[in-house]
């Protein structure tokens, strides 16, 4: 995966300032594939919700969901992917926690810690 980050794979390109600006205005979306947005009707009001972005490193879903009001934790097994989320958090002044781990073992989290889990793959 680190090689994909170095090569600029579409899943490793962080959100743009325009996308963050739109999210601040309540006009946001995330994708589950590189081209298909998730219908916004699938999401509750995100303000104050604890959200786990599962295998979602890359600086895309986490920053949008944090801008939309969620408390976001991004879990991914690739630290280079998570660096994209940390960079976006710093650039846009967002609070995003990153956890480098396999999604097959979530024992570091307590039961019912999250209100919503997003898995974009």
mmCIF file of C-alpha atoms in Angstrom:
data_model
loop_
_atom_site.group_PDB
_atom_site.id
_atom_site.type_symbol
_atom_site.label_atom_id
_atom_site.label_comp_id
_atom_site.label_asym_id
_atom_site.label_seq_id
_atom_site.Cartn_x
_atom_site.Cartn_y
_atom_site.Cartn_z
ATOM 1 C CA UNK A 1 0.000 0.000 0.000
ATOM 2 C CA UNK A 2 2.876 2.392 0.691
ATOM 3 C CA UNK A 3 3.826 2.087 -2.981
ATOM 4 C CA UNK A 4 0.279 3.085 -3.977
ATOM 5 C CA UNK A 5 0.582 6.165 -1.775
ATOM 6 C CA UNK A 6 3.891 7.061 -3.425
ATOM 7 C CA UNK A 7 2.342 6.573 -6.875
ATOM 8 C CA UNK A 8 -0.692 8.762 -6.104
ATOM 9 C CA UNK A 9 -3.368 6.072 -6.293
ATOM 10 C CA UNK A 10 -6.820 7.783 -6.291
ATOM 11 C CA UNK A 11 -7.582 6.374 -2.811
ATOM 12 C CA UNK A 12 -4.507 8.145 -1.452
ATOM 13 C CA UNK A 13 -5.286 11.667 -2.669
ATOM 14 C CA UNK A 14 -6.697 13.784 0.188
ATOM 15 C CA UNK A 15 -9.711 16.058 0.017
ATOM 16 C CA UNK A 16 -9.374 19.475 -1.538
ATOM 17 C CA UNK A 17 -9.952 22.865 0.077
ATOM 18 C CA UNK A 18 -13.094 23.158 -2.085
ATOM 19 C CA UNK A 19 -14.487 19.893 -0.677
ATOM 20 C CA UNK A 20 -13.833 21.085 2.878
ATOM 21 C CA UNK A 21 -15.491 24.441 2.129
ATOM 22 C CA UNK A 22 -18.531 22.628 0.731
ATOM 23 C CA UNK A 23 -18.685 20.359 3.794
ATOM 24 C CA UNK A 24 -18.613 23.411 6.077
ATOM 25 C CA UNK A 25 -21.694 24.609 4.190
ATOM 26 C CA UNK A 26 -23.437 21.266 4.715
ATOM 27 C CA UNK A 27 -22.870 20.089 1.139
ATOM 28 C CA UNK A 28 -20.727 16.985 1.453
ATOM 29 C CA UNK A 29 -20.418 13.435 0.268
ATOM 30 C CA UNK A 30 -18.064 10.510 0.543
ATOM 31 C CA UNK A 31 -17.541 7.734 -1.966
ATOM 32 C CA UNK A 32 -17.482 3.967 -1.602
ATOM 33 C CA UNK A 33 -15.739 3.606 -4.916
ATOM 34 C CA UNK A 34 -13.617 6.166 -6.669
ATOM 35 C CA UNK A 35 -16.675 7.455 -8.525
ATOM 36 C CA UNK A 36 -19.889 6.601 -6.658
ATOM 37 C CA UNK A 37 -21.053 8.938 -3.869
ATOM 38 C CA UNK A 38 -22.904 7.464 -0.913
ATOM 39 C CA UNK A 39 -26.457 8.900 -0.750
ATOM 40 C CA UNK A 40 -26.628 11.466 2.042
ATOM 41 C CA UNK A 41 -29.892 9.895 3.191
ATOM 42 C CA UNK A 42 -27.823 6.954 4.447
ATOM 43 C CA UNK A 43 -26.286 9.149 7.151
ATOM 44 C CA UNK A 44 -27.767 10.547 10.357
ATOM 45 C CA UNK A 45 -26.927 14.054 11.509
ATOM 46 C CA UNK A 46 -23.205 13.671 12.192
ATOM 47 C CA UNK A 47 -22.825 16.459 14.753
ATOM 48 C CA UNK A 48 -21.363 14.970 17.910
ATOM 49 C CA UNK A 49 -21.379 11.405 16.579
ATOM 50 C CA UNK A 50 -18.382 9.128 17.183
ATOM 51 C CA UNK A 51 -17.419 7.750 13.792
ATOM 52 C CA UNK A 52 -14.997 4.960 12.972
ATOM 53 C CA UNK A 53 -13.621 5.099 9.446
ATOM 54 C CA UNK A 54 -12.614 1.475 9.027
ATOM 55 C CA UNK A 55 -9.764 0.822 6.568
ATOM 56 C CA UNK A 56 -10.263 4.398 5.413
ATOM 57 C CA UNK A 57 -6.835 6.010 5.453
ATOM 58 C CA UNK A 58 -6.001 8.361 2.622
ATOM 59 C CA UNK A 59 -7.360 11.706 3.760
ATOM 60 C CA UNK A 60 -10.756 11.418 2.119
ATOM 61 C CA UNK A 61 -13.646 10.136 4.227
ATOM 62 C CA UNK A 62 -12.265 11.103 7.645
ATOM 63 C CA UNK A 63 -11.732 14.806 6.929
ATOM 64 C CA UNK A 64 -15.144 15.182 5.285
ATOM 65 C CA UNK A 65 -16.954 13.446 8.138
ATOM 66 C CA UNK A 66 -15.018 15.493 10.722
ATOM 67 C CA UNK A 67 -15.877 18.709 8.884
ATOM 68 C CA UNK A 68 -19.532 17.608 8.865
ATOM 69 C CA UNK A 69 -19.430 17.490 12.673
ATOM 70 C CA UNK A 70 -18.327 13.982 13.591
ATOM 71 C CA UNK A 71 -15.663 12.913 16.063
ATOM 72 C CA UNK A 72 -13.618 10.769 13.716
ATOM 73 C CA UNK A 73 -11.209 7.903 14.251
ATOM 74 C CA UNK A 74 -9.548 6.553 11.122
ATOM 75 C CA UNK A 75 -8.178 3.024 11.295
ATOM 76 C CA UNK A 76 -5.909 1.667 8.563
ATOM 77 C CA UNK A 77 -3.004 -0.776 8.413
ATOM 78 C CA UNK A 78 -0.879 1.594 6.311
ATOM 79 C CA UNK A 79 0.767 4.460 8.168
ATOM 80 C CA UNK A 80 1.426 6.279 4.876
ATOM 81 C CA UNK A 81 -2.335 6.298 4.284
ATOM 82 C CA UNK A 82 -2.968 7.570 7.808
ATOM 83 C CA UNK A 83 -0.407 10.326 7.251
ATOM 84 C CA UNK A 84 -2.773 11.737 4.620
ATOM 85 C CA UNK A 85 -5.489 12.011 7.284
ATOM 86 C CA UNK A 86 -3.102 13.602 9.779
ATOM 87 C CA UNK A 87 -1.959 16.096 7.115
ATOM 88 C CA UNK A 88 -5.559 16.983 6.218
ATOM 89 C CA UNK A 89 -6.440 17.356 9.910
ATOM 90 C CA UNK A 90 -3.564 19.761 10.381
ATOM 91 C CA UNK A 91 -4.258 21.687 7.167
ATOM 92 C CA UNK A 92 -7.976 22.159 7.884
ATOM 93 C CA UNK A 93 -7.759 22.316 11.696
ATOM 94 C CA UNK A 94 -9.755 19.117 12.226
ATOM 95 C CA UNK A 95 -9.643 16.716 15.126
ATOM 96 C CA UNK A 96 -9.059 13.252 13.690
ATOM 97 C CA UNK A 97 -7.588 10.351 15.601
ATOM 98 C CA UNK A 98 -5.599 7.839 13.569
ATOM 99 C CA UNK A 99 -4.961 4.223 14.531
ATOM 100 C CA UNK A 100 -2.550 1.991 12.651
ATOM 101 C CA UNK A 101 -3.944 -1.530 12.951
ATOM 102 C CA UNK A 102 -5.587 -4.387 11.079
ATOM 103 C CA UNK A 103 -9.363 -4.111 10.829
ATOM 104 C CA UNK A 104 -9.646 -7.772 11.799
ATOM 105 C CA UNK A 105 -8.866 -6.898 15.420
ATOM 106 C CA UNK A 106 -10.761 -3.969 16.896
ATOM 107 C CA UNK A 107 -10.182 -4.961 20.513
ATOM 108 C CA UNK A 108 -8.530 -1.596 21.240
ATOM 109 C CA UNK A 109 -12.006 -0.021 21.109
ATOM 110 C CA UNK A 110 -14.722 -0.442 23.717
ATOM 111 C CA UNK A 111 -18.111 -1.909 22.916
ATOM 112 C CA UNK A 112 -20.508 0.654 21.468
ATOM 113 C CA UNK A 113 -17.721 3.270 21.287
ATOM 114 C CA UNK A 114 -18.899 4.394 17.855
ATOM 115 C CA UNK A 115 -22.269 5.643 16.665
ATOM 116 C CA UNK A 116 -21.392 4.991 13.044
ATOM 117 C CA UNK A 117 -18.860 2.853 11.205
ATOM 118 C CA UNK A 118 -17.906 3.768 7.656
ATOM 119 C CA UNK A 119 -16.086 1.230 5.528
ATOM 120 C CA UNK A 120 -15.623 2.656 2.017
ATOM 121 C CA UNK A 121 -14.373 -0.480 0.318
#
